[in-house]
Coordinates of N, CA and C in Angstrom, one line a residue:
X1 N 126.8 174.3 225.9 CA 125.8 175.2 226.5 C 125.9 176.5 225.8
X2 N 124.6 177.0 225.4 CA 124.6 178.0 224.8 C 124.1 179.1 225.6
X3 N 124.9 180.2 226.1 CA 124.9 180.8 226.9 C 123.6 182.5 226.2
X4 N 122.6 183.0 227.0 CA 122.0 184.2 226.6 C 122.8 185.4 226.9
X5 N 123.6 185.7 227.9 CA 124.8 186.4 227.9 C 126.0 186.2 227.4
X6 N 126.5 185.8 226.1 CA 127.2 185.4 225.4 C 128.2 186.5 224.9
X7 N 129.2 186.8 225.0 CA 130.4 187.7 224.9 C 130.3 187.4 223.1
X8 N 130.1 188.7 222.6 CA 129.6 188.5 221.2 C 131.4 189.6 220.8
X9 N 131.5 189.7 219.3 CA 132.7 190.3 218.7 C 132.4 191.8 219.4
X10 N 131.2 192.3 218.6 CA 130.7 193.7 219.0 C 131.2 194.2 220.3
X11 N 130.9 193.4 221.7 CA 131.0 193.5 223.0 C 132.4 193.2 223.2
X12 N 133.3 192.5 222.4 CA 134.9 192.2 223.1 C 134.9 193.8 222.4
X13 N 134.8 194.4 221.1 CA 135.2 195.3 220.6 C 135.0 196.7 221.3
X14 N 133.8 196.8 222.2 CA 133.4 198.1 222.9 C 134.4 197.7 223.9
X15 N 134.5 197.1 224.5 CA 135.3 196.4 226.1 C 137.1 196.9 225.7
X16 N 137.3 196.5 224.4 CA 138.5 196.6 224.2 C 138.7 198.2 224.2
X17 N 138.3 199.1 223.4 CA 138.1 200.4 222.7 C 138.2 201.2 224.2
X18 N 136.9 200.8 225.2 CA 137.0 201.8 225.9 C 138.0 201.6 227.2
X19 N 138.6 200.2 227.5 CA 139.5 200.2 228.0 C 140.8 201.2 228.1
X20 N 141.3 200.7 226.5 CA 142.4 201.6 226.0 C 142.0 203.0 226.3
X21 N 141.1 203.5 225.7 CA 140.8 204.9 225.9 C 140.9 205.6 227.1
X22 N 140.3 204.6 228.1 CA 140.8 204.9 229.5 C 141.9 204.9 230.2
X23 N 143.1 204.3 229.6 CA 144.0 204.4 229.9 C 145.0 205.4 229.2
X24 N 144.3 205.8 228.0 CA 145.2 206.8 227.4 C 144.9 208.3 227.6
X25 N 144.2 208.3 228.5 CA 143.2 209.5 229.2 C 143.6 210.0 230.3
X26 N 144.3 208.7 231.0 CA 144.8 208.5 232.3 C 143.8 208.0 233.2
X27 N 142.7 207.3 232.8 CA 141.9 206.8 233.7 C 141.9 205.7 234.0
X28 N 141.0 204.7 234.8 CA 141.4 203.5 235.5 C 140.7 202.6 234.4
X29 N 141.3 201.0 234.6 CA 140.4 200.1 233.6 C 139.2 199.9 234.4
X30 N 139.4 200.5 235.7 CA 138.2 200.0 236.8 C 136.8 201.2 236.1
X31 N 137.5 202.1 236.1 CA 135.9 203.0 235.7 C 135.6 202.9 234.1
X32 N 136.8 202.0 233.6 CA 136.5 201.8 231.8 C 135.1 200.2 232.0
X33 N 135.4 199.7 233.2 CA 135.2 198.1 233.1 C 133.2 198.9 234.2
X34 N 133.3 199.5 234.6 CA 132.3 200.4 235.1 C 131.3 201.2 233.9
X35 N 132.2 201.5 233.1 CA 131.2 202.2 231.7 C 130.3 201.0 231.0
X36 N 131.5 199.8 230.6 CA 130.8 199.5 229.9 C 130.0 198.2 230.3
X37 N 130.4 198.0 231.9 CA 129.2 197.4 232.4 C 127.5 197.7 232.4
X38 N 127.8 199.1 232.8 CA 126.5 199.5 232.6 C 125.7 199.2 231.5
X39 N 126.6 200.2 229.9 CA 125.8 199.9 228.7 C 125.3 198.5 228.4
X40 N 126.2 197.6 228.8 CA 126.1 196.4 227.6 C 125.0 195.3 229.3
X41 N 125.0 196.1 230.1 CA 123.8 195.1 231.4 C 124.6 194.2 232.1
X42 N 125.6 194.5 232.4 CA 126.7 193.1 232.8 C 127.5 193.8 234.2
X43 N 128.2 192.9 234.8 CA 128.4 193.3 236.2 C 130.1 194.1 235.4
X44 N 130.4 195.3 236.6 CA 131.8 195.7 236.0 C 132.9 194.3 236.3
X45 N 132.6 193.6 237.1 CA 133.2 192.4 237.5 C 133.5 191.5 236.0
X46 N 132.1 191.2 235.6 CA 132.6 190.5 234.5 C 133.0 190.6 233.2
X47 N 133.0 192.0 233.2 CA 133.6 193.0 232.4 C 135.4 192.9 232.2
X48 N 135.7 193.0 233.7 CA 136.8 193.0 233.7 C 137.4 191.3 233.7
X49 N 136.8 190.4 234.5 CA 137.6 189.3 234.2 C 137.6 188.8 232.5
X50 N 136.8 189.5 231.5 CA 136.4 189.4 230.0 C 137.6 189.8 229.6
X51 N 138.2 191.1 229.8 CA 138.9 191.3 229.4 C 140.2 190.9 230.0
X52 N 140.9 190.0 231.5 CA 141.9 190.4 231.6 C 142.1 188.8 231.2
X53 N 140.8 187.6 231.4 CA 141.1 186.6 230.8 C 140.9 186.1 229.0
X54 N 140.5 187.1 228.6 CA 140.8 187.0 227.2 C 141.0 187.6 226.2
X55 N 140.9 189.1 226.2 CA 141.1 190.3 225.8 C 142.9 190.9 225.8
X56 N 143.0 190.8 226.7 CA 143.7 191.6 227.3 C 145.6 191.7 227.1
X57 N 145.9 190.1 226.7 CA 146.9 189.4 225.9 C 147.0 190.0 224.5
X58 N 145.6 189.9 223.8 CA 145.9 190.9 222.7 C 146.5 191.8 222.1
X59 N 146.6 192.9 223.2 CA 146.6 194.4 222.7 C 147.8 194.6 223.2
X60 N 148.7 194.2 223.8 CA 149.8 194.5 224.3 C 150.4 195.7 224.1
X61 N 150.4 196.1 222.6 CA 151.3 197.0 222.1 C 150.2 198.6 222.4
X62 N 149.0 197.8 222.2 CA 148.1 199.3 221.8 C 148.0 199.7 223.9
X63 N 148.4 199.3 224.6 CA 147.9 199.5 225.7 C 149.3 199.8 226.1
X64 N 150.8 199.4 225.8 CA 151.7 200.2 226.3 C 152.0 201.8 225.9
X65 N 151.0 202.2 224.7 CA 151.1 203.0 223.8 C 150.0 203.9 224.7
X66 N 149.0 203.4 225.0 CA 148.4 204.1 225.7 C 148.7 205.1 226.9
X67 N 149.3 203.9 226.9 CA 150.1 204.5 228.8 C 151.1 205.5 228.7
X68 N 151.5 205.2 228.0 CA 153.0 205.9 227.5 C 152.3 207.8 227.2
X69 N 150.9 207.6 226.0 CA 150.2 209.0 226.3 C 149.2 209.3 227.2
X70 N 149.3 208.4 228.4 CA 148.3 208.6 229.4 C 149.4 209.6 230.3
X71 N 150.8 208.9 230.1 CA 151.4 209.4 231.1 C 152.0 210.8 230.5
X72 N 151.7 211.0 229.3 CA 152.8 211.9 228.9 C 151.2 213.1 228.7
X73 N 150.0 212.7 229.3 CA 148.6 213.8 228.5 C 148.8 214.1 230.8
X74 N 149.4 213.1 231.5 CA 149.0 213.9 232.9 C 150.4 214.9 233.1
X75 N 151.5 214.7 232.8 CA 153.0 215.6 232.9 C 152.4 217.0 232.3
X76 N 151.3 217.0 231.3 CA 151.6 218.4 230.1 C 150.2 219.3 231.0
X77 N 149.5 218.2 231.6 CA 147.9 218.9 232.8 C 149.2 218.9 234.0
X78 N 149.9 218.7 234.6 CA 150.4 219.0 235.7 C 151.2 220.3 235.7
X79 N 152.5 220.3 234.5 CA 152.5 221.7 234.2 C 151.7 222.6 234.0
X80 N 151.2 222.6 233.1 CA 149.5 223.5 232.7 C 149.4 224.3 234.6
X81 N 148.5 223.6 234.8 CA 147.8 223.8 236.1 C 149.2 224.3 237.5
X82 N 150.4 223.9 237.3 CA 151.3 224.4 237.8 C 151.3 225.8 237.2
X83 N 151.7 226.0 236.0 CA 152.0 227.6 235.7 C 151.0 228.2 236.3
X84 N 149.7 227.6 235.8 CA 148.4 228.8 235.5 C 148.4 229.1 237.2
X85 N 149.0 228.5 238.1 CA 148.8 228.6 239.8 C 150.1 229.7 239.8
X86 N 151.0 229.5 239.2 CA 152.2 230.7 239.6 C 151.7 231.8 238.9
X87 N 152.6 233.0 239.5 CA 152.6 234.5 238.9 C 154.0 234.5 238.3
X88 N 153.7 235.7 237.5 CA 154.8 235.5 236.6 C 156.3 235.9 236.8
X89 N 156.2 236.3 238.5 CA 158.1 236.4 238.7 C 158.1 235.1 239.4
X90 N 157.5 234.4 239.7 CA 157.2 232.8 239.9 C 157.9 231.6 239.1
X91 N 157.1 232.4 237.7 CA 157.0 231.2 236.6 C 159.3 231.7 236.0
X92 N 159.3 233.0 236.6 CA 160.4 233.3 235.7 C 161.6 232.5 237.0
X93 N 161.2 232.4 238.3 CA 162.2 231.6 238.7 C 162.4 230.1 239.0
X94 N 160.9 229.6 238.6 CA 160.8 228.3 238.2 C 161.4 227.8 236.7
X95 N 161.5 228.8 235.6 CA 162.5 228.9 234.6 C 163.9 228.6 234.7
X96 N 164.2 229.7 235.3 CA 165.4 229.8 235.7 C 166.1 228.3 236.6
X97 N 165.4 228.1 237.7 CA 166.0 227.2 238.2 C 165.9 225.7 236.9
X98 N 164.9 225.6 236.3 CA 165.0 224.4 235.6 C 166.2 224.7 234.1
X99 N 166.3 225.6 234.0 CA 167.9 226.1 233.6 C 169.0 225.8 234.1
X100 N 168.8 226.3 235.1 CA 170.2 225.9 235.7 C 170.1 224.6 236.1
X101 N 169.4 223.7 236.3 CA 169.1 222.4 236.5 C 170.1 221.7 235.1
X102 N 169.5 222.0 233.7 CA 170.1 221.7 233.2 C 171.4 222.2 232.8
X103 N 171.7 223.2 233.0 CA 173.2 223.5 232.8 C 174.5 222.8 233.6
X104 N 174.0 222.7 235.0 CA 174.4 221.7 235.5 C 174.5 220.4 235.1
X105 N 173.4 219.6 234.4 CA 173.5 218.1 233.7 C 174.6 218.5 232.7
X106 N 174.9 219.7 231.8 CA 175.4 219.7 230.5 C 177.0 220.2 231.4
X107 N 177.4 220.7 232.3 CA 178.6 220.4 232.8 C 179.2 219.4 233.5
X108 N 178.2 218.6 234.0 CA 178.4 217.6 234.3 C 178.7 216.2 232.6
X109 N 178.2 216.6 231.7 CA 178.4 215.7 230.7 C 179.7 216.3 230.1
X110 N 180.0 217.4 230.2 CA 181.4 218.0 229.5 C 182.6 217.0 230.2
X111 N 182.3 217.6 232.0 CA 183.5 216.5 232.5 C 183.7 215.0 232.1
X112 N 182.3 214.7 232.1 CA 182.7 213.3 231.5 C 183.4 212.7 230.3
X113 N 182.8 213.6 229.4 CA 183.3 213.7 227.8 C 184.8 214.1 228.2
X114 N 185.7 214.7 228.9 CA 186.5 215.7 228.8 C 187.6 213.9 229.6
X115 N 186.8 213.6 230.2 CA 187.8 212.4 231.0 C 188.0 211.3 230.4
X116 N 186.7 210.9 229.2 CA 187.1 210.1 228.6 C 187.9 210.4 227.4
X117 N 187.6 211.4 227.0 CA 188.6 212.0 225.8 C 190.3 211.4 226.3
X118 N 190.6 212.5 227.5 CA 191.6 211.8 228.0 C 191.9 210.7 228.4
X119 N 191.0 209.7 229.0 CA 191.2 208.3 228.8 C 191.9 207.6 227.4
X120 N 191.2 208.1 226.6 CA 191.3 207.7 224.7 C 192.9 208.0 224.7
X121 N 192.7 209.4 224.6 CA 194.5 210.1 224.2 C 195.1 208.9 224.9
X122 N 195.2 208.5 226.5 CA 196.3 207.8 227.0 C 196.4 206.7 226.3
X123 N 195.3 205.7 226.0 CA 195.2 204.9 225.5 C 196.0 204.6 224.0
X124 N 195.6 205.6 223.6 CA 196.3 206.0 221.7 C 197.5 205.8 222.0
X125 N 198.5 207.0 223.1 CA 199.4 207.1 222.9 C 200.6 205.7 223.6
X126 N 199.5 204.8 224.7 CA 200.1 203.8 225.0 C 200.6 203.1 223.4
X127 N 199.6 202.6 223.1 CA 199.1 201.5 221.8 C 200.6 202.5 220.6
X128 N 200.8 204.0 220.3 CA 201.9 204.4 219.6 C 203.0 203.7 220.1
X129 N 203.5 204.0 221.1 CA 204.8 203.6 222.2 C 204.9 202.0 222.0
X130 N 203.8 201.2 222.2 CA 204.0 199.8 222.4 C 203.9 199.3 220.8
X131 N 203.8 200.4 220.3 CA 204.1 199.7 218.3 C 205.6 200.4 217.9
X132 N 206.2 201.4 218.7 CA 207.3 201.9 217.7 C 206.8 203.1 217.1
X133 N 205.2 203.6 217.0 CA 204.9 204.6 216.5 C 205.2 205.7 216.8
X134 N 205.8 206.8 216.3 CA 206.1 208.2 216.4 C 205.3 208.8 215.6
X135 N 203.8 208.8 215.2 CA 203.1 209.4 214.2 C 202.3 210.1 214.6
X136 N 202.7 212.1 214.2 CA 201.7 212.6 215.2 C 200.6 213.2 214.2
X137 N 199.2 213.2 215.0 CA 198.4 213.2 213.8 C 197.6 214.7 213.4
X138 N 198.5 215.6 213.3 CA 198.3 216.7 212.5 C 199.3 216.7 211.9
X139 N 200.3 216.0 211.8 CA 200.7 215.8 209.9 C 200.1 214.5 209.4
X140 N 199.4 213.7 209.8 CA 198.4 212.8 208.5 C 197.2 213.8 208.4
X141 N 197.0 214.4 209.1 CA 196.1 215.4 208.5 C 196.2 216.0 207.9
X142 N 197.3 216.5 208.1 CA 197.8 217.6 206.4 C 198.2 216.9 205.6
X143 N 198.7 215.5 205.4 CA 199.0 215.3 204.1 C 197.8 214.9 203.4
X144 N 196.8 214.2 204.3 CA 195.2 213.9 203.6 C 194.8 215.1 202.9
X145 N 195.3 216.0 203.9 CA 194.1 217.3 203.4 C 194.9 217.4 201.6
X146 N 196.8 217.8 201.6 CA 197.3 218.0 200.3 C 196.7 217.2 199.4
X147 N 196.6 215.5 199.8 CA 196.1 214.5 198.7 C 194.6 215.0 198.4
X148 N 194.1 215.4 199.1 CA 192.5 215.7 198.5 C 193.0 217.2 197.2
X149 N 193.2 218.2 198.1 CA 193.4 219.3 197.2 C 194.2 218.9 195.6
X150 N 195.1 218.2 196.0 CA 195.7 217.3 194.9 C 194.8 216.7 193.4
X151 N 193.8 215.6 194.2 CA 192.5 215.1 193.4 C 191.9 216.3 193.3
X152 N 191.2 217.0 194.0 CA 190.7 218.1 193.3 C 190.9 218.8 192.0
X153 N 192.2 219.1 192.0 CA 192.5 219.8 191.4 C 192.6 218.7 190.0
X154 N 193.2 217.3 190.0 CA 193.0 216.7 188.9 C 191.7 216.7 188.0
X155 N 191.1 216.6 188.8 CA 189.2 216.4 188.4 C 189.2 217.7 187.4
X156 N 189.5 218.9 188.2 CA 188.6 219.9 187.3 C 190.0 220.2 186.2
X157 N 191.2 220.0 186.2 CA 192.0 219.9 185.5 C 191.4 219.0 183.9
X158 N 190.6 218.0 184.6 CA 190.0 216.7 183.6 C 188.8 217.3 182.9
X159 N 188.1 217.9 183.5 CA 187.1 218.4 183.7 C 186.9 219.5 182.4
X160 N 188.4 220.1 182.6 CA 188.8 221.6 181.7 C 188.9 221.4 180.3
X161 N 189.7 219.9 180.1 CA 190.5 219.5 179.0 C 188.9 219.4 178.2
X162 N 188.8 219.5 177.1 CA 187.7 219.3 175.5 C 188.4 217.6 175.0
X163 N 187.6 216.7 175.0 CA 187.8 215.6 174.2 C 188.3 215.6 172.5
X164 N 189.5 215.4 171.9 CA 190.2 215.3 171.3 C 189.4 215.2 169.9
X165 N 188.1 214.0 169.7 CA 187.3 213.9 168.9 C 185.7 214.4 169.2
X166 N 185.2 214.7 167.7 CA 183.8 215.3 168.0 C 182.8 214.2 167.1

């Protein structure tokens, strides 16, 4: 059956385009499936079952992408329109508090860091004890550090000498 409303490339391709765009806009696929009902004379109904039964598998990547700047274009209009509503000893302790919001998370990640550290040390120093080890490790650090200054000093010692023939 050869259909006169026939879903042509051109029409998957406008269906596709302004979907996405409506989603990366922050708008609904309902008012994307609404646009381009109208243009192309087709019900938004069949619009949308076009695309969610054949279209729509496609694009997977470009439509998580979408969303991802749909959601990140309504956070940057929500601030916006938040500031422009505060005054500015407003905005300075809406600062402030989202400061100290994070200063808080960043002491809170010190303790953590600060307990596992100490977790580690106990750990190290079990694993020394249970080998016989007595090795404390700021003297391998200094002898690493003498062995480097050591090579160093070979290199530019080598470095200095003039090759014997010309």
């Amino acid at each position: 059956m050869n259909r006169k409303d026939k879903w042509t490339e051109n029409d998957d391709n406008m269906l596709t385009q302004t979907v996405i765009d409506h989603i990366r806009t922050g708008s609904t696929q309902l008012k994307a499936f609404a646009k381009v009902a109208e243009i192309q004379s087709r019900t938004a109904a069949a619009c949308g079952f076009r695309w969610n039964a054949e279209l729509r598998h496609r694009y997977n990547n470009e439509i998580k992408e979408a969303k991802l700047q749909g959601r990140q274009s309504k956070d940057v209009a929500i601030v916006v329109r938040n500031q422009e509503q505060l005054n500015p000893i407003d905005q300075i302790i809406d600062a402030l508090e989202k400061f100290r919001f994070e200063h808080l998370e960043f002491e809170n990640e010190i303790r953590n860091l600060k307990s596992k550290n100490a977790e580690l040390e106990l750990e190290l120093e079990e694993l020394r004890n249970s080998n016989g080890l007595n090795i404390n490790p700021s003297d391998d650090l200094q002898t690493l550090l003498d062995l480097i200054r050591k090579a160093e000093g070979m290199i530019i010692e080598r470095e200095n000498k003039k090759p014997a023939y010309r």
